[in-house]
Coordinates of C-alpha atoms in Angstrom, one line a residue:
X1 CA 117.4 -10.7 -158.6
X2 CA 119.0 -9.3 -161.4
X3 CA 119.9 -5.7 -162.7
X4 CA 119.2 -3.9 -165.6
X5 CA 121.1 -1.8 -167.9
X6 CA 119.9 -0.6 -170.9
X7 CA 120.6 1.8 -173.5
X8 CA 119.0 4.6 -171.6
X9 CA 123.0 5.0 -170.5
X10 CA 124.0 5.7 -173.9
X11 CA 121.0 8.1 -174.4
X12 CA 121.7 9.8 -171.6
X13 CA 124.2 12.0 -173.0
X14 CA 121.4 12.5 -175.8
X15 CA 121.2 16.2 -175.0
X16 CA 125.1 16.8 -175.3
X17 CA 125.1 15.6 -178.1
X18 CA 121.8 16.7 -180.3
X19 CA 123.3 20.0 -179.0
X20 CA 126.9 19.3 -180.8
X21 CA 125.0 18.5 -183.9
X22 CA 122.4 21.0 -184.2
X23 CA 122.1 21.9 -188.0
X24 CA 123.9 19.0 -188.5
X25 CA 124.3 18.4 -192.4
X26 CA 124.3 14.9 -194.4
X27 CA 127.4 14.3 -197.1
X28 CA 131.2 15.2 -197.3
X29 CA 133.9 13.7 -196.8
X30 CA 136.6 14.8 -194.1
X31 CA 140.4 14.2 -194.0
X32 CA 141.5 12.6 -191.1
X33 CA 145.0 12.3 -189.9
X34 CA 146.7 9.2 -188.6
X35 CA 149.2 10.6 -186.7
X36 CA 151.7 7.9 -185.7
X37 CA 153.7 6.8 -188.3
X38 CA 154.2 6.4 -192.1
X39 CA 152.2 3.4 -192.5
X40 CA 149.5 1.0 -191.0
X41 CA 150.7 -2.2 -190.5
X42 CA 147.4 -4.0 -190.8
X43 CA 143.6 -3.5 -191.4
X44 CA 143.1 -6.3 -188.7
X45 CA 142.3 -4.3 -185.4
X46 CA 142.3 -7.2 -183.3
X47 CA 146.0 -7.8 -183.9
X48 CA 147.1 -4.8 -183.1
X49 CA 147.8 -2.5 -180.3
X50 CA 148.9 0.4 -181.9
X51 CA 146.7 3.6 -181.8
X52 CA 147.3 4.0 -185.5
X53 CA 145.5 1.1 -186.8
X54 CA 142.8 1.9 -184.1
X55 CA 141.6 4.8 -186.2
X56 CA 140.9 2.5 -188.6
X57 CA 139.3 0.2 -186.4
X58 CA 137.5 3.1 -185.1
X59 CA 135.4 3.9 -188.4
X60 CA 135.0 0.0 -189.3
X61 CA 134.0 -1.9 -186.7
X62 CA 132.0 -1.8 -183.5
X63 CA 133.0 -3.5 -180.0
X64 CA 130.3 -4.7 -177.2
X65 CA 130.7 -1.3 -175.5
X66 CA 131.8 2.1 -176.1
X67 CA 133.2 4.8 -174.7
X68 CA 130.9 7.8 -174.1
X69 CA 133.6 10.7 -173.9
X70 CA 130.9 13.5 -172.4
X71 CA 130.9 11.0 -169.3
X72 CA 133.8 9.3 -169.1
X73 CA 132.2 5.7 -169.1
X74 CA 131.8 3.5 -170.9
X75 CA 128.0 2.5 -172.1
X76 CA 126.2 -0.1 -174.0
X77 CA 126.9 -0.2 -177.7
X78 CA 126.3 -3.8 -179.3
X79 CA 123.2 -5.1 -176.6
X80 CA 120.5 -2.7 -176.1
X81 CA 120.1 -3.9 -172.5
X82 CA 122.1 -6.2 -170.5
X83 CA 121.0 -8.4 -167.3
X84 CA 123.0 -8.2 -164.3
X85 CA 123.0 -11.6 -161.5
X86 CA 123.4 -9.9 -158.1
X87 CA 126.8 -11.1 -157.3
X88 CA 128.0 -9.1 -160.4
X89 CA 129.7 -11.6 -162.1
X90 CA 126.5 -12.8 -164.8
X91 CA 125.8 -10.4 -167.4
X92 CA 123.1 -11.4 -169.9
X93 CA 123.2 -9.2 -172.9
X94 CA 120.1 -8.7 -175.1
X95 CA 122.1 -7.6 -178.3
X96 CA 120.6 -5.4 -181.0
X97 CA 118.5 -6.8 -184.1
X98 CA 118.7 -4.0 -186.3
X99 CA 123.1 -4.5 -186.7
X100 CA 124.4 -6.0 -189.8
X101 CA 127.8 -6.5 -191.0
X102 CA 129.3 -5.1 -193.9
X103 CA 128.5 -8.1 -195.9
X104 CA 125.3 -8.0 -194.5
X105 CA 125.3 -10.9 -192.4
X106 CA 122.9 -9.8 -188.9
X107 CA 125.0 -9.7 -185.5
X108 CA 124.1 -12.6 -183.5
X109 CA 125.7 -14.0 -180.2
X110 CA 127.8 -16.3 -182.9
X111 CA 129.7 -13.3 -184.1
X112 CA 130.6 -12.2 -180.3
X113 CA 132.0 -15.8 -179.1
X114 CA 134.1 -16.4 -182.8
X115 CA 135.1 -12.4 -182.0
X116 CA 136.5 -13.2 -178.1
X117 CA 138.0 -16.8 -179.6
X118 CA 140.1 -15.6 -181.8
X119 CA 140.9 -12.4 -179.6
X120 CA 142.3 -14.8 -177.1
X121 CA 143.5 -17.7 -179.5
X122 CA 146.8 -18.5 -178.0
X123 CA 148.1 -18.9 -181.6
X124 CA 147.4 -15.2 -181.9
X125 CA 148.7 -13.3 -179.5
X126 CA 146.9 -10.4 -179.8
X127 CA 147.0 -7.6 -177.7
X128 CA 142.7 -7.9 -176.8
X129 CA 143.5 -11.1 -174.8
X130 CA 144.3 -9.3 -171.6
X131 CA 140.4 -7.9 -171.8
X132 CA 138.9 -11.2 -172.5
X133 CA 141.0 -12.6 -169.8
X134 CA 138.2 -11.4 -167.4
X135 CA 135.6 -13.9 -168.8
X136 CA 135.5 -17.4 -167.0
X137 CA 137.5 -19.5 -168.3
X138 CA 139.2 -17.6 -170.8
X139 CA 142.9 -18.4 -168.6
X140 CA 142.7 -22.0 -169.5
X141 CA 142.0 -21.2 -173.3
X142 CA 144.5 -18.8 -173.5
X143 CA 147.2 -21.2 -172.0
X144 CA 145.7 -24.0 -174.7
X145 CA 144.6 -26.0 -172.1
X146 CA 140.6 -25.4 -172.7
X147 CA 139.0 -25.8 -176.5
X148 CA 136.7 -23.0 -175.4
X149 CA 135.5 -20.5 -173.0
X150 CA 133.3 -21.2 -170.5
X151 CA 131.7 -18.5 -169.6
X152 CA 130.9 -17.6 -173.2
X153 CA 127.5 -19.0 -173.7
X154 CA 124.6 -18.4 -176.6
X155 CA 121.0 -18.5 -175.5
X156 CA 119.9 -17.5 -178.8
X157 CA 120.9 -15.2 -181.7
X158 CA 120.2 -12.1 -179.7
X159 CA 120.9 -13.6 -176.2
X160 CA 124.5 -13.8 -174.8
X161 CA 125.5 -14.7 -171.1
X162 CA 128.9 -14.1 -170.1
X163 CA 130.4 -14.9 -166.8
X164 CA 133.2 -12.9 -165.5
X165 CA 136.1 -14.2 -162.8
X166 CA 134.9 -11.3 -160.7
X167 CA 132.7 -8.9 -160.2
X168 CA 133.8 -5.9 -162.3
X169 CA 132.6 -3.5 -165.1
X170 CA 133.3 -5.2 -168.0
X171 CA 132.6 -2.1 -170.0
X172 CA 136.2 -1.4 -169.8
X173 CA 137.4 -3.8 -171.6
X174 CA 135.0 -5.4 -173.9
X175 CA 135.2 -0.9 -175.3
X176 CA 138.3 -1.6 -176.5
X177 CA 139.1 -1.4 -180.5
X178 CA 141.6 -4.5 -179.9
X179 CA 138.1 -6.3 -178.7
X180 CA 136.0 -5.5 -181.7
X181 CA 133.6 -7.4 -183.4
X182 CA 134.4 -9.6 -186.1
X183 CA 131.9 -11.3 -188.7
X184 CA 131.9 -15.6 -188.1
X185 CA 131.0 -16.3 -192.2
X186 CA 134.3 -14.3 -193.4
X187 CA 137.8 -16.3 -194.3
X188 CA 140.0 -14.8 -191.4
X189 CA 142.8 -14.3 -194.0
X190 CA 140.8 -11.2 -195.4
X191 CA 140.8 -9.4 -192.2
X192 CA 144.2 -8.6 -192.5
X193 CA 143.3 -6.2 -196.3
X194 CA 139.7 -6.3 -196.7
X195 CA 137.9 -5.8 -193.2
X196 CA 134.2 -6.2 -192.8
X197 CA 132.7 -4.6 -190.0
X198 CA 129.7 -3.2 -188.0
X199 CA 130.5 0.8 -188.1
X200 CA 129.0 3.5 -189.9
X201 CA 131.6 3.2 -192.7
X202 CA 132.7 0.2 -195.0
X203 CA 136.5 -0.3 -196.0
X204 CA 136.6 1.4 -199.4
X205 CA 140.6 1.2 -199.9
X206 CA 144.0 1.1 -198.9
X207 CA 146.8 2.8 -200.5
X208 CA 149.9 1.6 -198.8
X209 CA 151.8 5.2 -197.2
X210 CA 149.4 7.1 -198.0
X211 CA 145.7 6.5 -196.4
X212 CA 142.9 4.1 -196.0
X213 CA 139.7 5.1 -197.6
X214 CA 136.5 4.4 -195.8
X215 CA 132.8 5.4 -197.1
X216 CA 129.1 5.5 -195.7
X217 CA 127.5 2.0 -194.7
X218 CA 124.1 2.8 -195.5
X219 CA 122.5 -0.3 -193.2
X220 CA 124.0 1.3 -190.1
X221 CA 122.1 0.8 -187.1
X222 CA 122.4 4.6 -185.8
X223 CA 119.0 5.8 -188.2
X224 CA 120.6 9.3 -189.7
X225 CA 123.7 8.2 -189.3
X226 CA 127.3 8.7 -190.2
X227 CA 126.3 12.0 -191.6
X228 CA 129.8 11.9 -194.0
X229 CA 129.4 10.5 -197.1
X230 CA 133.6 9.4 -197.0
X231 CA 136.6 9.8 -194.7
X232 CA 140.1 9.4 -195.5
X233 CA 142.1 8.3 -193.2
X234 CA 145.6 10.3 -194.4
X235 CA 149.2 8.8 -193.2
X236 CA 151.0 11.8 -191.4
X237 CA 153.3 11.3 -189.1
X238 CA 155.3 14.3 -189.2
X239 CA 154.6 17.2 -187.2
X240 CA 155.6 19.7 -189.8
X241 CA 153.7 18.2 -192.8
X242 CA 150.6 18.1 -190.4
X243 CA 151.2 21.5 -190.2
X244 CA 151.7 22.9 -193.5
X245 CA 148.6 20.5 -194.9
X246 CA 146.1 22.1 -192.1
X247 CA 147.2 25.5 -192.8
X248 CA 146.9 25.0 -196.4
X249 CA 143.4 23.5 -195.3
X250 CA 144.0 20.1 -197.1
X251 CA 143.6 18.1 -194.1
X252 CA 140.5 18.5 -191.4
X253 CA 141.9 17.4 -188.1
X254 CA 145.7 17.7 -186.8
X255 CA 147.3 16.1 -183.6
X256 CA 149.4 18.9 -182.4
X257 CA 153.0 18.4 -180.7
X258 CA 154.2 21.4 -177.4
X259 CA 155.2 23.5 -180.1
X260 CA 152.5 23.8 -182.5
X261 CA 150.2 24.0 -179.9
X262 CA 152.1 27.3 -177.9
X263 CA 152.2 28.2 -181.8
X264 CA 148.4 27.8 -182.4
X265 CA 147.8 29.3 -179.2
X266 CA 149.4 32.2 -180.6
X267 CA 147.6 32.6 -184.1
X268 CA 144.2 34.5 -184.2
X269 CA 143.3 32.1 -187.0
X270 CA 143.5 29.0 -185.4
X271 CA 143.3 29.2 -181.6
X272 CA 139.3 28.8 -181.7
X273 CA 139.2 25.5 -182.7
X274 CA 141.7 23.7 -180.5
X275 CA 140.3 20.9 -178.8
X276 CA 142.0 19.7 -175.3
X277 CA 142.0 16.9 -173.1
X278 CA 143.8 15.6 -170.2
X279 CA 144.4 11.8 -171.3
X280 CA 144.1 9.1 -168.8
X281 CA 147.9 9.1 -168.1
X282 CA 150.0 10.8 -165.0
X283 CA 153.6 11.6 -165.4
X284 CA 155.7 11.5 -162.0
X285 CA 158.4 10.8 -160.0
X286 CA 157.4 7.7 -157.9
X287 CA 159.7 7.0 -154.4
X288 CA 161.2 4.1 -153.9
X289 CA 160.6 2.8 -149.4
X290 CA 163.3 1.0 -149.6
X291 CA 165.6 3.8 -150.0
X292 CA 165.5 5.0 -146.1
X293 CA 164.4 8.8 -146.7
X294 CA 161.4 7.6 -149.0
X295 CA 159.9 5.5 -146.2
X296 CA 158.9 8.6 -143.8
X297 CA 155.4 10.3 -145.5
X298 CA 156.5 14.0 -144.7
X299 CA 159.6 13.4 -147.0
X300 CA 158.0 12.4 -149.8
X301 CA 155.2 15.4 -149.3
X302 CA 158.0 17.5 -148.8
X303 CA 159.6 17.4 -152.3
X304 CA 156.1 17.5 -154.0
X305 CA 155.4 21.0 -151.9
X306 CA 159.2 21.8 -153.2
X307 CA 158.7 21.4 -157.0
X308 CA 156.9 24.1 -159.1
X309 CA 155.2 21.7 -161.4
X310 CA 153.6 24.3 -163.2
X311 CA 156.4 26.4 -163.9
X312 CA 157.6 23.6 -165.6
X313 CA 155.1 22.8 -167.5
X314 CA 154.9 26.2 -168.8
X315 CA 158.8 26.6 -169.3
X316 CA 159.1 23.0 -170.9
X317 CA 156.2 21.2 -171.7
X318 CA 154.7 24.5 -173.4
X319 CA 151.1 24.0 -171.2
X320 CA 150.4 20.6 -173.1
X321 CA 150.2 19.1 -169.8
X322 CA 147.7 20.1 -166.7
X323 CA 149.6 20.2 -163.2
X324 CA 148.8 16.6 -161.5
X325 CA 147.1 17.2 -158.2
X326 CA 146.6 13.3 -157.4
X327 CA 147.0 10.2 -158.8
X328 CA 143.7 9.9 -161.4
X329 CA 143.4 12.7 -163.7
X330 CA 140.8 15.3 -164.0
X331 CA 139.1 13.3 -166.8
X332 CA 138.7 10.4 -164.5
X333 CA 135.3 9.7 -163.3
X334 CA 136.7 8.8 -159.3
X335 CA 138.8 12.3 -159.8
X336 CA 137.7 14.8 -156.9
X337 CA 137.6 18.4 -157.7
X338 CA 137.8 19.4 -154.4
X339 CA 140.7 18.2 -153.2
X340 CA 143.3 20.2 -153.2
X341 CA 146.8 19.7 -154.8
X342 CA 150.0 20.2 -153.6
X343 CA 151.2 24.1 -153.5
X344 CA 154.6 25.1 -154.1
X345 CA 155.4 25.9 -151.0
X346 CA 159.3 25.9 -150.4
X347 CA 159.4 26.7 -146.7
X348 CA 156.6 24.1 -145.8
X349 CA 159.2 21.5 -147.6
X350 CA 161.8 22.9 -145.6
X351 CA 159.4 22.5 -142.2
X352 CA 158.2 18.4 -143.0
X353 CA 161.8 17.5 -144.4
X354 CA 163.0 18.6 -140.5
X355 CA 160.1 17.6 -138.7
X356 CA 161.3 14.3 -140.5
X357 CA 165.0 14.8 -139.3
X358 CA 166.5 15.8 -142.6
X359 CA 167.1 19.3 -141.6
X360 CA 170.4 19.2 -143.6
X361 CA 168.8 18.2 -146.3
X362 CA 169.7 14.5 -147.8
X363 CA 170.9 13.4 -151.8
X364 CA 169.1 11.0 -154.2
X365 CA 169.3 9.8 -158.1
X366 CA 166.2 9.2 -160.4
X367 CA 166.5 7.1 -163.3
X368 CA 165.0 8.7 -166.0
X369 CA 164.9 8.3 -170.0
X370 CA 165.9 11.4 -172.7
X371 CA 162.4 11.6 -173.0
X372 CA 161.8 15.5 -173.0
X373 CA 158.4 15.7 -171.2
X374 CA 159.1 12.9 -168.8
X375 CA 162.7 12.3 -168.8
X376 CA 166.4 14.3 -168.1
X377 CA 165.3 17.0 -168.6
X378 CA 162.4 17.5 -166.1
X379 CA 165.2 16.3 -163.1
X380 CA 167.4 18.8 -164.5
X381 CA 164.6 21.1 -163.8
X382 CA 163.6 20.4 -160.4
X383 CA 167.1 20.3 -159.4
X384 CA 168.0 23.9 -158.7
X385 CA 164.2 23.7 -156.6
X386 CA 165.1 21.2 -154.8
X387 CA 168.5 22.1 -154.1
X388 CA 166.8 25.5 -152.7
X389 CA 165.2 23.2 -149.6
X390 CA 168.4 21.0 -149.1
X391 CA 168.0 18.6 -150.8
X392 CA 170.5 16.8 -154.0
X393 CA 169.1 15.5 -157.0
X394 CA 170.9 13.7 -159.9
X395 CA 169.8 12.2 -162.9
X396 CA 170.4 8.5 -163.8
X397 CA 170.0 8.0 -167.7
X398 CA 168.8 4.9 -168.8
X399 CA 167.8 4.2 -172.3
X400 CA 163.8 4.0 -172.7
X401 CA 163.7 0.5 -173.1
X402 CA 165.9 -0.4 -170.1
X403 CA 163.7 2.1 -167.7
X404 CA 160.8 -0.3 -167.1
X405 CA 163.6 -3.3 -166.4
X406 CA 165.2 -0.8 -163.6
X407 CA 162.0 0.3 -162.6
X408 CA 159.9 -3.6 -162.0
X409 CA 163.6 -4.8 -160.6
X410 CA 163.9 -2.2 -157.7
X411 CA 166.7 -1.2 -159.1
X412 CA 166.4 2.9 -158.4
X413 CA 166.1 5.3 -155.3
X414 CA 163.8 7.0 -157.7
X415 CA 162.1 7.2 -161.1
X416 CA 160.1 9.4 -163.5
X417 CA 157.9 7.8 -166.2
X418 CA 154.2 8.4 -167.7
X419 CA 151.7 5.9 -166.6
X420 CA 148.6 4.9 -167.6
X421 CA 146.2 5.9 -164.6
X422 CA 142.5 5.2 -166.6
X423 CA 140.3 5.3 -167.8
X424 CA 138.8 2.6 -165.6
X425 CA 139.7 3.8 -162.1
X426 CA 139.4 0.4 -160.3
X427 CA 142.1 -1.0 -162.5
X428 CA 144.5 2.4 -162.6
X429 CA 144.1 2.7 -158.2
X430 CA 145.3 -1.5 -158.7
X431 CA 148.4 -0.4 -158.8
X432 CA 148.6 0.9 -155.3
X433 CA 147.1 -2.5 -153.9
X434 CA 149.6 -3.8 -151.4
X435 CA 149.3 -7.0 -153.2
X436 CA 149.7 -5.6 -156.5
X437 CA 153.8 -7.2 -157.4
X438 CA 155.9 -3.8 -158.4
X439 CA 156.5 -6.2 -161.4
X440 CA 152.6 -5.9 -162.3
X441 CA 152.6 -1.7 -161.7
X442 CA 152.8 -1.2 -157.9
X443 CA 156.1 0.2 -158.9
X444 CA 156.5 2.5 -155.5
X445 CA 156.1 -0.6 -153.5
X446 CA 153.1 1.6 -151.9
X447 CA 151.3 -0.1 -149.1
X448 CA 148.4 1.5 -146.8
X449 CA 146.2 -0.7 -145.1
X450 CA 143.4 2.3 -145.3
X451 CA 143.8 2.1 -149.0
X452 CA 143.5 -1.7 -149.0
X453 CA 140.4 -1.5 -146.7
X454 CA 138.5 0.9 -149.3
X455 CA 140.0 -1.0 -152.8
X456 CA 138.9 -4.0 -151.4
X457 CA 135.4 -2.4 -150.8
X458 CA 135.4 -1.0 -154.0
X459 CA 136.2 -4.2 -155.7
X460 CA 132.7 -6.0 -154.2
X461 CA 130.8 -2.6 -154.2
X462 CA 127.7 -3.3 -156.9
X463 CA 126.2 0.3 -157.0
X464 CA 128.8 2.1 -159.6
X465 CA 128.1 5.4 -157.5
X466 CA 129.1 4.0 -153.9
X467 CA 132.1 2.3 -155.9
X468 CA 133.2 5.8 -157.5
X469 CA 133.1 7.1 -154.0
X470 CA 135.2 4.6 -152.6
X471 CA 137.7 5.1 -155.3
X472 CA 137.7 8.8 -154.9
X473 CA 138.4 8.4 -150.9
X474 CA 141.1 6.0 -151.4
X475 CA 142.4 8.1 -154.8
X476 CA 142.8 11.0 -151.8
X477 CA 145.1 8.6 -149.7
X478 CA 147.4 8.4 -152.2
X479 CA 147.4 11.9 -152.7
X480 CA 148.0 12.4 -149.0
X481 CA 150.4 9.2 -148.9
X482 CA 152.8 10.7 -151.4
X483 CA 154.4 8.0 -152.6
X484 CA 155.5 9.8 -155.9
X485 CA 155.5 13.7 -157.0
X486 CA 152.0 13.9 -158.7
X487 CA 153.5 16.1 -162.1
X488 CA 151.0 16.1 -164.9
X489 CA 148.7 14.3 -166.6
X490 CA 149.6 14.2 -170.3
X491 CA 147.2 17.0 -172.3
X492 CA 146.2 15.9 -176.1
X493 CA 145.3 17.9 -178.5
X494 CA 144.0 18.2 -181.8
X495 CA 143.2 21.3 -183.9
X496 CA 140.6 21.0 -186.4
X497 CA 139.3 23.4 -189.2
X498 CA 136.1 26.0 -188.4
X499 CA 133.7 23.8 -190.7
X500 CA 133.8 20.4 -189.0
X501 CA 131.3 19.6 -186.0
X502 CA 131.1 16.5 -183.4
X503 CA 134.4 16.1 -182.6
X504 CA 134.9 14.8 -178.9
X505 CA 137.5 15.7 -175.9
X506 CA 138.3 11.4 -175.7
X507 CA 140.1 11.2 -173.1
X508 CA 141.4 7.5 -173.7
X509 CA 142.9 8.7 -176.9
X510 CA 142.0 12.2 -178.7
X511 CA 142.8 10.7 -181.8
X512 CA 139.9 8.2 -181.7
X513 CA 136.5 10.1 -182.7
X514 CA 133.2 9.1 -182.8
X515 CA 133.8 9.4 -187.0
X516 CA 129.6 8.5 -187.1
X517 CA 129.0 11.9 -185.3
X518 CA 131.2 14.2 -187.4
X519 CA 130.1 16.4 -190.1
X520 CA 131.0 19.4 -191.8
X521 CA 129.1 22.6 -192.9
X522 CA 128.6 24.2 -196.2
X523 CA 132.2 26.6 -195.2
X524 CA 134.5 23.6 -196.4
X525 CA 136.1 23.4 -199.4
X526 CA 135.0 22.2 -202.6
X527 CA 136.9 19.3 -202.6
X528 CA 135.1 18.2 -199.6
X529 CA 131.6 19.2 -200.2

């Protein structure tokens, strides 16, 4: 028997968004910042994993699957339904007839295979393989020692089966901008400065340092849609000239750094259209079992009851962070709102560190980077705290690039880093699976046969409901387990000017909008009008 999904997933969050775009109005053009650097170094998405040619990937092209940021899922975007076999590991997509490229060539099942070859071309090395990885067969072509993929297989132009290793959501992977759809009748070598695409705008320009220019596809499958009629896509990576351009009103959308935030915060002007997220990535200190202290549980709940995580945040991280209560953050669909998170409570610390027999209190390093929201110069801040119950912290600098080699070598009593802990929840609890290596992520060596019993539950559970619960129980073992201080999860956040509508609290990436959704009233300038 087989299951189907269908678009009714995507329309689902129909109401949210007619809602957002109530009065919605056609034409415009918006300015858009790209916020991480001075340049893009390609136009081909596929073969690269920075988030600043994503943007551009974003407004171009289409993948499989999206990301439906009202949810947190992601959702049919390519197929219009898709067949599921009952072991969970066939998925027959039926894929939509109205999509044509750019060069108005239709999207057929062709398009998707030439798309996840090249992806995972071992000639390419591009960042998507690890996503395509989870199609049968895909190992063996990446390592050259297959001409194809096997589980990649046309039934017709508008029929494609795919066959997975195991039985997982492929949604989270096949969403991904590095996994986007490519045209099969288009000379490769033109990706790279003249991309063709499937999204609701066509590659107009690209002036090198300054911006990409993109304008309306009017073939677009979405009927109505993009309601712009261009968006520039404006190179801006520094934090002061994003801010004098927004407050001059010459650009639309700003990524805004701790201090511009406490300063927006702060001005009547701009502190109504601030939107916030909490990204899927958690900041702590994770323990190291080896390291005789860290193996007893009460020790390890001791210093997270110790540390006044929001203080900090306030004091240093300026509130662009929300206090970690567990291990998935709040935008994660296996996140549970009702369990609570640790308290500062320094005489409960003192209580567990002597029920554990450190009375007097016992002395440890973390290696940590400069990094100020998650390096120095949080240890130098939970060190007076800490010292308070007994116990002796010291930093260990490292230079950024050497803390992942200290960290997957066991080479540290403990560390503080930011990791990325979604959006798929399956994949982000992975790294507390016993037989997760602390090369691959299981970096606090954590092992808990009650957390094993539910992962391994979750991993064969078909219903995504019972497999959300099972993710959230075992997401609450961690939290109880303590194998690192749960210290924030990383908030984004963009201000954007009073006239533009349909923006989106992404919580993969704020800086990736749904540009097809936008639009802008008759309040913006001129220029834009």
């Amino acid at each position: 028997m087989l299951k189907r999904l269908s678009l009714a997933a995507v329309l689902s969050l129909g109401a949210s968004s007619l809602a957002m775009a109530e009065g919605e109005r056609q034409g415009g053009t918006l300015n858009f910042t790209a916020p991480y650097g001075s340049s893009f170094a390609t136009m081909d998405g596929q073969a690269s994993p920075n988030v600043q040619e994503e943007i551009i990937t974003q407004a171009i092209h289409r993948s499989l699957y999206s990301w439906d940021s009202q949810n947190n899922e992601p959702v049919l975007e390519l197929a219009t339904s898709a067949d599921v076999s009952d072991d969970g590991t066939v998925y027959t997509y039926h894929l939509r007839e109205n999509a044509v490229f750019h060069n108005d060539k239709p999207l057929t099942a062709d398009d998707i295979i030439f798309s996840y070859l090249r992806i995972a071309d071992p000639q390419n090395s591009f960042p998507g393989a690890s996503h395509i990885a989870n199609i049968a067969g895909a190992a063996e072509y990446i390592a050259g020692e297959a001409e194809g993929i096997a589980g990649l297989k046309k039934i017709d132009d508008h029929t494609l089966e795919i066959t997975f290793v195991a039985p997982i959501n492929p949604g989270f992977g096949l969403m991904r901008n590095t996994t986007a759809i490519y045209p099969s009748n288009v000379d490769e070598a033109s990706f790279v400065t003249a991309p063709v695409g499937l999204g609701a705008f066509k590659f107009e320009e690209h002036v090198p340092g300054s911006q990409v220019v993109v304008t309306k596809f009017d073939k677009y499958y979405e009927e109505g849609k993009p309601y712009l009629d261009r968006v520039n896509l404006i190179l801006m990576g520094e934090d002061a000239a994003r801010d004098v351009a927004f407050r001059n009103k010459e650009i639309d959308v700003s990524i805004l750094g701790p201090t511009q935030y406490q300063a927006y915060q702060g001005d009547d002007a701009l502190k109504d259209h601030i939107l916030e997220v909490a990204e899927v990535f958690t900041r702590n200190i994770g323990f190291n079992p080896a390291f005789e202290p860290f193996k007893d549980k009460r020790v390890r709940q001791a210093l997270n009851h110790a540390i006044n995580a929001p203080l900090i945040i306030e004091r240093l991280v300026k509130n662009k962070a929300y206090p970690a209560s567990g291990w998935l953050p709040v935008s994660s669909p296996a996140f549970d709102p009702d369990k609570p998170a640790y308290d500062f409570d320094p005489e409960k610390a003192k209580a567990l560190l002597a029920e554990a027999g450190y009375a007097d209190g016992f002395e440890f390093e973390v290696t940590a980077s400069p990094n100020e929201s998650w390096g120095v110069p949080i240890v130098e801040a939970i060190l007076p705290m800490l010292q308070k119950v007994g116990v002796t912290v010291r930093p260990r600098p490292v230079e950024s690039a050497a803390l992942g080699d200290a960290i997957t070598s066991n080479d540290f009593h403990a560390y503080i880093w930011s990791n990325q802990s979604g959006p798929d929840p399956l994949n982000a609890l992975r790294c507390f699976y016993s037989k997760t290596l602390q090369s691959a992520c299981n970096y606090s060596s954590y092992a808990s046969p009650e957390f094993d019993a539910l992962y391994e539950q979750a991993q064969q559970e078909r219903d995504p409901a019972k497999q959300i619960d099972l993710l959230r129980q075992a997401n609450n073992i961690v939290q109880d387990d303590a194998p690192v201080w749960f210290f924030n999860y990383n908030k984004a956040v963009m201000a954007y000017q009073p006239w533009v509508h349909g923006l989106v609290p992404n919580a993969t990436e704020l800086a990736l909008q749904p540009y097809d959704e936008i639009w802008i009233d008759e309040t913006a300038p001129d220029s834009r009008n």
